Amino acid sequence: MSVTREKILELGENLIRTRGYNAFSYQDISTELGIKNAAVHYYFPSKENLGTSIVKTNIQRFDEMVDNMHSRKFGEWQQIETFIKIYVKSHREQKKCLVGSLSPDYNTLNATTKIELKRMIEMILKWLTELLEKGRTQNVFSFNEDPASKALSIFSSLVASLQLSGIMDKIDYKSFYQSILDDLKP
Amino acid sequence: MSVTREKILELGENLIRTRGYNAFSYQDISTELGIKNAAVHYYFPSKENLGTSIVKTNIQRFDEMVDNMHSRKFGEWQQIETFIKIYVKSHREQKKCLVGSLSPDYNTLNATTKIELKRMIEMILKWLTELLEKGRTQNVFSFNEDPASKALSIFSSLVASLQLSGIMDKIDYKSFYQSILDDLKP
DNA sequence: TTTTTTATACTTATTAGTAAGTATCTTTAT
DNA sequence: ATAAAGATACTTACTAATAAGTATAAAAAA
């Protein structure tokens, strides 16, 4: 794959995660990369195309993370810690997550981007639900809600925490992330 | 106050909450209201002006809700139920909340809109934190985290749930909202 | 040489915003 | 009471800037 193409994908993702889908333009990308507007269109004919590719890349990254954790025989506790670390890292980098950035603009996205975003959220919730379920039967986790509700609750908290962290500085996010884990302790 | 002005405020808020701040234009408003672009500028000279006014209106609405609950001598449990009902209603109307709609676009907002949005979030979190604290000392609520963390956790869940509800249909949001309340039961 | 990659130079559509004018109502002065 | 002055609520008719997108040519790599 072309280096320029990868740079566009990376920069596009960063722009979505810092400014939002409808606030970034091909101009932003071409200026930053020192190329012309049309060069971006060469790799991604339309913005729909670029947006969809960015979401697909993120889905792939999530898949790879899950595969990697399985092959390294991570336990349930290690897995949820690894998952939460994604958000700790995003917070450190002052970026929202892709889901939190694209979801409010969902009604304005193109059909293919909508499909991929929905698929991404479904995948995350499915994985998290199954992890919580398995962890509870093995006494690694403890909670009263049904696993799907608990998964939604944890995921929502993580997504929204990043959105608010860009605005509120004084909040203690470290202990916020810790309390999500503490809450699952048996 | 002028009827047109109020219609612009209402429609603007709905556009932000369904499509996002950077995806709506003065054209959207003028077309819908059957007036001209310039007429919207007559009431709100700039988009910054309109955005800020919309947030201010919401702050006022929140203030009035709190005042109303105090004057009607609502208990802590009634108060948090009333608060959560706002999100149940938004969910029914297929709208995000203003905070969830504007937060991802925070970096692209004008200075005055940023200030008001931050103020709004601070107000909500302060109110919720104090409510949780008071409720716990009176044995109406039960939770282990410190009140500020718990407030952030509940607020995050509510904000993000609306964002996801616009995408995921099959999720049982009724039980999701209920589980937030159940979780606080002593 | 042929394909890939990029620049040049556009187009079309939309954006926020403005200047100037007008009809209608409201207040004030005579 | 009536005329003048001013405020209110717009419209008409524009900018300047930026958006996504494209046709074509040049350069670079295979």
Tab-separated table of C-alpha atoms (C1' of nucleotides) in Angstrom, chain B residues 4 35-36 38-39 42-43, chain D residues 8-14:
chain	number	residue	atom	x	y	z
B	4	THR	CA	-39.625	34.046	14.432
B	35	ILE	CA	-38.019	33.152	5.280
B	36	LYS	CA	-34.796	34.382	3.709
B	38	ALA	CA	-30.764	37.295	5.718
B	39	ALA	CA	-33.741	37.207	8.049
B	42	TYR	CA	-31.183	39.699	11.357
B	43	TYR	CA	-31.923	37.853	14.603
D	8	DT	C1'	-39.319	46.326	13.682
D	9	DA	C1'	-39.130	42.670	10.607
D	10	DC	C1'	-38.056	41.469	6.994
D	11	DT	C1'	-36.521	40.948	1.287
D	12	DT	C1'	-33.483	41.548	-2.648
D	13	DA	C1'	-29.343	41.027	-4.337
D	14	DC	C1'	-25.251	40.480	-3.709
